[in-house]
PDB file of N, CA and C in Angstrom:
ATOM      1  N   HIS A  70      13.453   9.332  -9.496  1.00  0.00           N
ATOM      2  CA  HIS A  70      13.301   8.608  -8.246  1.00  0.00           C
ATOM      3  C   HIS A  70      11.826   8.321  -7.968  1.00  0.00           C
ATOM      4  N   ALA A  71      11.579   7.158  -7.363  1.00  0.00           N
ATOM      5  CA  ALA A  71      10.212   6.787  -7.042  1.00  0.00           C
ATOM      6  C   ALA A  71       9.738   7.445  -5.752  1.00  0.00           C
ATOM      7  N   LEU A  72      10.669   7.741  -4.863  1.00  0.00           N
ATOM      8  CA  LEU A  72      10.285   8.380  -3.609  1.00  0.00           C
ATOM      9  C   LEU A  72      10.152   9.884  -3.800  1.00  0.00           C
ATOM     10  N   PRO A  73       9.213  10.481  -3.105  1.00  0.00           N
ATOM     11  CA  PRO A  73       9.113  11.947  -3.189  1.00  0.00           C
ATOM     12  C   PRO A  73      10.374  12.584  -2.628  1.00  0.00           C
ATOM     13  N   PRO A  74      10.714  13.779  -3.067  1.00  0.00           N
ATOM     14  CA  PRO A  74      11.952  14.430  -2.647  1.00  0.00           C
ATOM     15  C   PRO A  74      12.144  14.470  -1.131  1.00  0.00           C
ATOM     16  N   GLU A  75      11.057  14.648  -0.393  1.00  0.00           N
ATOM     17  CA  GLU A  75      11.204  14.771   1.057  1.00  0.00           C
ATOM     18  C   GLU A  75      11.580  13.447   1.730  1.00  0.00           C
ATOM     19  N   LEU A  76      11.465  12.325   1.014  1.00  0.00           N
ATOM     20  CA  LEU A  76      11.816  11.031   1.606  1.00  0.00           C
ATOM     21  C   LEU A  76      13.126  10.456   1.077  1.00  0.00           C
ATOM     22  N   ARG A  77      13.709  11.064   0.074  1.00  0.00           N
ATOM     23  CA  ARG A  77      14.961  10.552  -0.492  1.00  0.00           C
ATOM     24  C   ARG A  77      16.117  10.749   0.480  1.00  0.00           C
ATOM     25  N   GLY A  78      16.885   9.700   0.651  1.00  0.00           N
ATOM     26  CA  GLY A  78      18.086   9.784   1.469  1.00  0.00           C
ATOM     27  C   GLY A  78      17.853   9.781   2.966  1.00  0.00           C
ATOM     28  N   ILE A  79      16.659   9.453   3.420  1.00  0.00           N
ATOM     29  CA  ILE A  79      16.423   9.416   4.856  1.00  0.00           C
ATOM     30  C   ILE A  79      16.588   7.997   5.366  1.00  0.00           C
ATOM     31  N   GLY A  80      16.841   7.850   6.638  1.00  0.00           N
ATOM     32  CA  GLY A  80      17.026   6.541   7.245  1.00  0.00           C
ATOM     33  C   GLY A  80      15.712   5.823   7.479  1.00  0.00           C
ATOM     34  N   ALA A  81      15.830   4.570   7.925  1.00  0.00           N
ATOM     35  CA  ALA A  81      14.652   3.736   8.138  1.00  0.00           C
ATOM     36  C   ALA A  81      13.717   4.330   9.184  1.00  0.00           C
ATOM     37  N   GLN A  82      14.246   4.847  10.278  1.00  0.00           N
ATOM     38  CA  GLN A  82      13.388   5.410  11.324  1.00  0.00           C
ATOM     39  C   GLN A  82      12.634   6.624  10.800  1.00  0.00           C
ATOM     40  N   SER A  83      13.302   7.470  10.050  1.00  0.00           N
ATOM     41  CA  SER A  83      12.636   8.639   9.480  1.00  0.00           C
ATOM     42  C   SER A  83      11.567   8.220   8.481  1.00  0.00           C
ATOM     43  N   PHE A  84      11.836   7.167   7.712  1.00  0.00           N
ATOM     44  CA  PHE A  84      10.843   6.673   6.764  1.00  0.00           C
ATOM     45  C   PHE A  84       9.608   6.171   7.507  1.00  0.00           C
ATOM     46  N   ARG A  85       9.829   5.410   8.583  1.00  0.00           N
ATOM     47  CA  ARG A  85       8.695   4.940   9.390  1.00  0.00           C
ATOM     48  C   ARG A  85       7.905   6.113   9.933  1.00  0.00           C
ATOM     49  N   ASP A  86       8.612   7.120  10.401  1.00  0.00           N
ATOM     50  CA  ASP A  86       7.930   8.309  10.933  1.00  0.00           C
ATOM     51  C   ASP A  86       7.088   8.993   9.853  1.00  0.00           C
ATOM     52  N   ALA A  87       7.543   8.929   8.604  1.00  0.00           N
ATOM     53  CA  ALA A  87       6.806   9.555   7.506  1.00  0.00           C
ATOM     54  C   ALA A  87       5.602   8.722   7.083  1.00  0.00           C
ATOM     55  N   VAL A  88       5.681   7.404   7.242  1.00  0.00           N
ATOM     56  CA  VAL A  88       4.634   6.508   6.760  1.00  0.00           C
ATOM     57  C   VAL A  88       3.580   6.216   7.824  1.00  0.00           C
ATOM     58  N   LEU A  89       3.979   6.100   9.080  1.00  0.00           N
ATOM     59  CA  LEU A  89       3.051   5.693  10.129  1.00  0.00           C
ATOM     60  C   LEU A  89       1.808   6.567  10.265  1.00  0.00           C
ATOM     61  N   PRO A  90       1.871   7.860  10.022  1.00  0.00           N
ATOM     62  CA  PRO A  90       0.637   8.649  10.131  1.00  0.00           C
ATOM     63  C   PRO A  90      -0.481   8.165   9.210  1.00  0.00           C
ATOM     64  N   TYR A  91      -0.128   7.412   8.181  1.00  0.00           N
ATOM     65  CA  TYR A  91      -1.149   6.921   7.254  1.00  0.00           C
ATOM     66  C   TYR A  91      -1.747   5.591   7.691  1.00  0.00           C
ATOM     67  N   THR A  92      -1.150   4.922   8.684  1.00  0.00           N
ATOM     68  CA  THR A  92      -1.663   3.623   9.115  1.00  0.00           C
ATOM     69  C   THR A  92      -2.128   3.605  10.566  1.00  0.00           C
ATOM     70  N   VAL A  93      -1.520   4.405  11.409  1.00  0.00           N
ATOM     71  CA  VAL A  93      -1.853   4.388  12.837  1.00  0.00           C
ATOM     72  C   VAL A  93      -3.304   4.781  13.108  1.00  0.00           C
ATOM     73  N   PRO A  94      -3.874   5.770  12.426  1.00  0.00           N
ATOM     74  CA  PRO A  94      -5.269   6.125  12.732  1.00  0.00           C
ATOM     75  C   PRO A  94      -6.226   4.940  12.597  1.00  0.00           C
ATOM     76  N   GLN A  95      -6.062   4.131  11.556  1.00  0.00           N
ATOM     77  CA  GLN A  95      -6.921   2.966  11.393  1.00  0.00           C
ATOM     78  C   GLN A  95      -6.703   1.975  12.533  1.00  0.00           C
ATOM     79  N   ASP A  96      -5.449   1.769  12.908  1.00  0.00           N
ATOM     80  CA  ASP A  96      -5.142   0.847  13.998  1.00  0.00           C
ATOM     81  C   ASP A  96      -5.772   1.314  15.306  1.00  0.00           C
ATOM     82  N   LEU A  97      -5.603   2.577  15.615  1.00  0.00           N
ATOM     83  CA  LEU A  97      -6.128   3.099  16.875  1.00  0.00           C
ATOM     84  C   LEU A  97      -7.657   3.094  16.901  1.00  0.00           C
ATOM     85  N   ALA A  98      -8.276   3.305  15.748  1.00  0.00           N
ATOM     86  CA  ALA A  98      -9.733   3.319  15.681  1.00  0.00           C
ATOM     87  C   ALA A  98     -10.324   1.918  15.555  1.00  0.00           C
ATOM     88  N   GLY A  99      -9.464   0.926  15.341  1.00  0.00           N
ATOM     89  CA  GLY A  99      -9.951  -0.438  15.201  1.00  0.00           C
ATOM     90  C   GLY A  99     -10.655  -0.704  13.885  1.00  0.00           C
ATOM     91  N   LEU A 100     -10.306   0.061  12.862  1.00  0.00           N
ATOM     92  CA  LEU A 100     -10.946  -0.111  11.556  1.00  0.00           C
ATOM     93  C   LEU A 100     -10.233  -1.193  10.754  1.00  0.00           C
ATOM     94  N   PRO A 101     -10.985  -2.034  10.051  1.00  0.00           N
ATOM     95  CA  PRO A 101     -10.352  -3.070   9.246  1.00  0.00           C
ATOM     96  C   PRO A 101      -9.669  -2.464   8.026  1.00  0.00           C
ATOM     97  N   SER A 102      -8.463  -2.929   7.757  1.00  0.00           N
ATOM     98  CA  SER A 102      -7.689  -2.448   6.616  1.00  0.00           C
ATOM     99  C   SER A 102      -6.993  -3.616   5.950  1.00  0.00           C
ATOM    100  N   ALA A 103      -6.709  -3.450   4.682  1.00  0.00           N
ATOM    101  CA  ALA A 103      -5.956  -4.450   3.931  1.00  0.00           C
ATOM    102  C   ALA A 103      -5.043  -3.725   2.956  1.00  0.00           C
ATOM    103  N   ALA A 104      -3.802  -4.169   2.886  1.00  0.00           N
ATOM    104  CA  ALA A 104      -2.855  -3.637   1.908  1.00  0.00           C
ATOM    105  C   ALA A 104      -2.810  -4.601   0.731  1.00  0.00           C
ATOM    106  N   VAL A 105      -2.955  -4.056  -0.474  1.00  0.00           N
ATOM    107  CA  VAL A 105      -3.036  -4.876  -1.679  1.00  0.00           C
ATOM    108  C   VAL A 105      -1.930  -4.472  -2.643  1.00  0.00           C
ATOM    109  N   PRO A 106      -1.065  -5.425  -3.036  1.00  0.00           N
ATOM    110  CA  PRO A 106      -0.076  -5.107  -4.065  1.00  0.00           C
ATOM    111  C   PRO A 106      -0.773  -4.978  -5.413  1.00  0.00           C
ATOM    112  N   VAL A 107      -0.466  -3.912  -6.146  1.00  0.00           N
ATOM    113  CA  VAL A 107      -1.147  -3.698  -7.425  1.00  0.00           C
ATOM    114  C   VAL A 107      -0.193  -3.624  -8.614  1.00  0.00           C
ATOM    115  N   GLY A 108       1.107  -3.679  -8.379  1.00  0.00           N
ATOM    116  CA  GLY A 108       2.049  -3.636  -9.492  1.00  0.00           C
ATOM    117  C   GLY A 108       3.371  -3.042  -9.068  1.00  0.00           C
ATOM    118  N   PHE A 109       4.083  -2.522 -10.049  1.00  0.00           N
ATOM    119  CA  PHE A 109       5.404  -1.939  -9.820  1.00  0.00           C
ATOM    120  C   PHE A 109       5.493  -0.631 -10.597  1.00  0.00           C
ATOM    121  N   ASP A 110       6.299   0.297 -10.066  1.00  0.00           N
ATOM    122  CA  ASP A 110       6.480   1.558 -10.784  1.00  0.00           C
ATOM    123  C   ASP A 110       7.572   1.409 -11.835  1.00  0.00           C
ATOM    124  N   GLU A 111       7.906   2.500 -12.492  1.00  0.00           N
ATOM    125  CA  GLU A 111       8.880   2.464 -13.579  1.00  0.00           C
ATOM    126  C   GLU A 111      10.281   2.075 -13.124  1.00  0.00           C
ATOM    127  N   LEU A 112      10.556   2.169 -11.823  1.00  0.00           N
ATOM    128  CA  LEU A 112      11.858   1.758 -11.290  1.00  0.00           C
ATOM    129  C   LEU A 112      11.831   0.332 -10.751  1.00  0.00           C
ATOM    130  N   GLY A 113      10.689  -0.315 -10.857  1.00  0.00           N
ATOM    131  CA  GLY A 113      10.572  -1.676 -10.368  1.00  0.00           C
ATOM    132  C   GLY A 113      10.219  -1.790  -8.895  1.00  0.00           C
ATOM    133  N   LEU A 114       9.893  -0.664  -8.272  1.00  0.00           N
ATOM    134  CA  LEU A 114       9.506  -0.694  -6.863  1.00  0.00           C
ATOM    135  C   LEU A 114       8.035  -1.075  -6.737  1.00  0.00           C
ATOM    136  N   PRO A 115       7.701  -1.858  -5.729  1.00  0.00           N
ATOM    137  CA  PRO A 115       6.307  -2.289  -5.581  1.00  0.00           C
ATOM    138  C   PRO A 115       5.382  -1.127  -5.232  1.00  0.00           C
ATOM    139  N   VAL A 116       4.182  -1.198  -5.772  1.00  0.00           N
ATOM    140  CA  VAL A 116       3.148  -0.203  -5.514  1.00  0.00           C
ATOM    141  C   VAL A 116       1.953  -0.941  -4.912  1.00  0.00           C
ATOM    142  N   GLY A 117       1.370  -0.351  -3.887  1.00  0.00           N
ATOM    143  CA  GLY A 117       0.225  -0.975  -3.242  1.00  0.00           C
ATOM    144  C   GLY A 117      -0.833   0.046  -2.888  1.00  0.00           C
ATOM    145  N   VAL A 118      -1.977  -0.475  -2.503  1.00  0.00           N
ATOM    146  CA  VAL A 118      -3.110   0.346  -2.091  1.00  0.00           C
ATOM    147  C   VAL A 118      -3.567  -0.157  -0.729  1.00  0.00           C
ATOM    148  N   GLN A 119      -3.845   0.765   0.176  1.00  0.00           N
ATOM    149  CA  GLN A 119      -4.400   0.379   1.467  1.00  0.00           C
ATOM    150  C   GLN A 119      -5.888   0.703   1.463  1.00  0.00           C
ATOM    151  N   LEU A 120      -6.685  -0.315   1.709  1.00  0.00           N
ATOM    152  CA  LEU A 120      -8.133  -0.143   1.783  1.00  0.00           C
ATOM    153  C   LEU A 120      -8.539  -0.153   3.249  1.00  0.00           C
ATOM    154  N   THR A 121      -9.417   0.746   3.630  1.00  0.00           N
ATOM    155  CA  THR A 121      -9.921   0.817   4.998  1.00  0.00           C
ATOM    156  C   THR A 121     -11.431   0.950   4.947  1.00  0.00           C
ATOM    157  N   GLY A 122     -12.102   0.197   5.805  1.00  0.00           N
ATOM    158  CA  GLY A 122     -13.556   0.241   5.838  1.00  0.00           C
ATOM    159  C   GLY A 122     -14.064   0.683   7.192  1.00  0.00           C
ATOM    160  N   PRO A 123     -15.364   0.849   7.298  1.00  0.00           N
ATOM    161  CA  PRO A 123     -15.951   1.223   8.588  1.00  0.00           C
ATOM    162  C   PRO A 123     -15.845   0.056   9.577  1.00  0.00           C
ATOM    163  N   ALA A 124     -16.077   0.356  10.829  1.00  0.00           N
ATOM    164  CA  ALA A 124     -16.013  -0.668  11.869  1.00  0.00           C
ATOM    165  C   ALA A 124     -16.876  -1.870  11.499  1.00  0.00           C
ATOM    166  N   TRP A 125     -16.372  -3.038  11.826  1.00  0.00           N
ATOM    167  CA  TRP A 125     -17.069  -4.309  11.644  1.00  0.00           C
ATOM    168  C   TRP A 125     -17.327  -4.662  10.178  1.00  0.00           C
ATOM    169  N   SER A 126     -16.538  -4.114   9.258  1.00  0.00           N
ATOM    170  CA  SER A 126     -16.739  -4.422   7.838  1.00  0.00           C
ATOM    171  C   SER A 126     -15.592  -5.260   7.274  1.00  0.00           C
ATOM    172  N   GLU A 127     -15.044  -6.144   8.105  1.00  0.00           N
ATOM    173  CA  GLU A 127     -13.912  -6.955   7.679  1.00  0.00           C
ATOM    174  C   GLU A 127     -14.198  -7.722   6.386  1.00  0.00           C
ATOM    175  N   ALA A 128     -15.377  -8.349   6.311  1.00  0.00           N
ATOM    176  CA  ALA A 128     -15.710  -9.138   5.122  1.00  0.00           C
ATOM    177  C   ALA A 128     -15.760  -8.257   3.873  1.00  0.00           C
ATOM    178  N   ARG A 129     -16.290  -7.046   4.011  1.00  0.00           N
ATOM    179  CA  ARG A 129     -16.373  -6.132   2.870  1.00  0.00           C
ATOM    180  C   ARG A 129     -14.987  -5.666   2.435  1.00  0.00           C
ATOM    181  N   VAL A 130     -14.125  -5.357   3.399  1.00  0.00           N
ATOM    182  CA  VAL A 130     -12.756  -4.929   3.073  1.00  0.00           C
ATOM    183  C   VAL A 130     -12.003  -6.067   2.393  1.00  0.00           C
ATOM    184  N   LEU A 131     -12.120  -7.285   2.923  1.00  0.00           N
ATOM    185  CA  LEU A 131     -11.435  -8.424   2.312  1.00  0.00           C
ATOM    186  C   LEU A 131     -11.972  -8.719   0.912  1.00  0.00           C
ATOM    187  N   ALA A 132     -13.275  -8.592   0.716  1.00  0.00           N
ATOM    188  CA  ALA A 132     -13.854  -8.806  -0.613  1.00  0.00           C
ATOM    189  C   ALA A 132     -13.347  -7.750  -1.595  1.00  0.00           C
ATOM    190  N   ALA A 133     -13.268  -6.505  -1.158  1.00  0.00           N
ATOM    191  CA  ALA A 133     -12.752  -5.437  -2.022  1.00  0.00           C
ATOM    192  C   ALA A 133     -11.278  -5.666  -2.327  1.00  0.00           C
ATOM    193  N   ALA A 134     -10.514  -6.097  -1.326  1.00  0.00           N
ATOM    194  CA  ALA A 134      -9.082  -6.368  -1.522  1.00  0.00           C
ATOM    195  C   ALA A 134      -8.900  -7.508  -2.522  1.00  0.00           C
ATOM    196  N   GLU A 135      -9.697  -8.552  -2.389  1.00  0.00           N
ATOM    197  CA  GLU A 135      -9.598  -9.680  -3.316  1.00  0.00           C
ATOM    198  C   GLU A 135      -9.964  -9.251  -4.735  1.00  0.00           C
ATOM    199  N   ALA A 136     -11.004  -8.443  -4.870  1.00  0.00           N
ATOM    200  CA  ALA A 136     -11.417  -7.961  -6.190  1.00  0.00           C
ATOM    201  C   ALA A 136     -10.331  -7.090  -6.818  1.00  0.00           C
ATOM    202  N   LEU A 137      -9.740  -6.204  -6.043  1.00  0.00           N
ATOM    203  CA  LEU A 137      -8.667  -5.346  -6.553  1.00  0.00           C
ATOM    204  C   LEU A 137      -7.449  -6.177  -6.936  1.00  0.00           C
ATOM    205  N   PHE A 138      -7.092  -7.135  -6.090  1.00  0.00           N
ATOM    206  CA  PHE A 138      -5.948  -8.003  -6.375  1.00  0.00           C
ATOM    207  C   PHE A 138      -6.172  -8.760  -7.676  1.00  0.00           C
ATOM    208  N   SER A 139      -7.364  -9.306  -7.862  1.00  0.00           N
ATOM    209  CA  SER A 139      -7.682 -10.037  -9.089  1.00  0.00           C
ATOM    210  C   SER A 139      -7.680  -9.115 -10.302  1.00  0.00           C
ATOM    211  N   ALA A 140      -8.224  -7.920 -10.135  1.00  0.00           N
ATOM    212  CA  ALA A 140      -8.316  -6.974 -11.252  1.00  0.00           C
ATOM    213  C   ALA A 140      -6.956  -6.452 -11.692  1.00  0.00           C
ATOM    214  N   THR A 141      -5.965  -6.487 -10.824  1.00  0.00           N
ATOM    215  CA  THR A 141      -4.643  -5.960 -11.161  1.00  0.00           C
ATOM    216  C   THR A 141      -3.629  -7.062 -11.446  1.00  0.00           C
ATOM    217  N   ALA A 142      -4.086  -8.301 -11.564  1.00  0.00           N
ATOM    218  CA  ALA A 142      -3.168  -9.423 -11.790  1.00  0.00           C
ATOM    219  C   ALA A 142      -2.330  -9.222 -13.046  1.00  0.00           C
ATOM    220  N   SER A 143      -2.961  -8.841 -14.147  1.00  0.00           N
ATOM    221  CA  SER A 143      -2.198  -8.688 -15.394  1.00  0.00           C
ATOM    222  C   SER A 143      -1.200  -7.548 -15.292  1.00  0.00           C
ATOM    223  N   ALA A 144      -1.541  -6.477 -14.601  1.00  0.00           N
ATOM    224  CA  ALA A 144      -0.609  -5.354 -14.431  1.00  0.00           C
ATOM    225  C   ALA A 144       0.594  -5.792 -13.595  1.00  0.00           C
ATOM    226  N   ARG A 145       0.354  -6.585 -12.554  1.00  0.00           N
ATOM    227  CA  ARG A 145       1.463  -7.070 -11.726  1.00  0.00           C
ATOM    228  C   ARG A 145       2.366  -7.991 -12.531  1.00  0.00           C
ATOM    229  N   GLU A 146       1.768  -8.881 -13.290  1.00  0.00           N
ATOM    230  CA  GLU A 146       2.557  -9.823 -14.102  1.00  0.00           C
ATOM    231  C   GLU A 146       3.353  -9.083 -15.182  1.00  0.00           C
ATOM    232  N   GLU A 147       2.696  -8.137 -15.849  1.00  0.00           N
ATOM    233  CA  GLU A 147       3.351  -7.379 -16.907  1.00  0.00           C
ATOM    234  C   GLU A 147       4.513  -6.558 -16.361  1.00  0.00           C
ATOM    235  N   SER A 148       4.274  -5.844 -15.261  1.00  0.00           N
ATOM    236  CA  SER A 148       5.338  -5.008 -14.729  1.00  0.00           C
ATOM    237  C   SER A 148       6.446  -5.857 -14.115  1.00  0.00           C
ATOM    238  N   ALA A 149       6.127  -7.038 -13.598  1.00  0.00           N
ATOM    239  CA  ALA A 149       7.165  -7.922 -13.045  1.00  0.00           C
ATOM    240  C   ALA A 149       8.064  -8.452 -14.155  1.00  0.00           C
ATOM    241  N   SER A 150       7.506  -8.706 -15.332  1.00  0.00           N
ATOM    242  CA  SER A 150       8.321  -9.227 -16.432  1.00  0.00           C
ATOM    243  C   SER A 150       9.217  -8.139 -17.017  1.00  0.00           C
ATOM    244  N   ILE A 151       8.845  -6.886 -16.869  1.00  0.00           N
ATOM    245  CA  ILE A 151       9.666  -5.770 -17.380  1.00  0.00           C
ATOM    246  C   ILE A 151      10.873  -5.526 -16.484  1.00  0.00           C
ATOM    247  N   ARG A 152      10.714  -5.773 -15.185  1.00  0.00           N
ATOM    248  CA  ARG A 152      11.805  -5.526 -14.252  1.00  0.00           C
ATOM    249  C   ARG A 152      12.920  -6.419 -14.627  1.00  0.00           C
TER     250      ARG A 152
END
């Protein structure tokens, strides 16, 4: 399974409760963040990375997100063709 044991078989609300602690702090602090798709796991589920920067660093976060997205293009294409 791609999900950790503690998340298998739980409902959508429980999943949100498990995931939100990783995103709410950035939202509440007003920090710029970007989620970048980087490929798929062995089960074909999407894998991503969340980048967060210091206050007022939107351009830097977006530049890093674009660089990561470009750098992982072949991995995304390769894993998409395997699914």
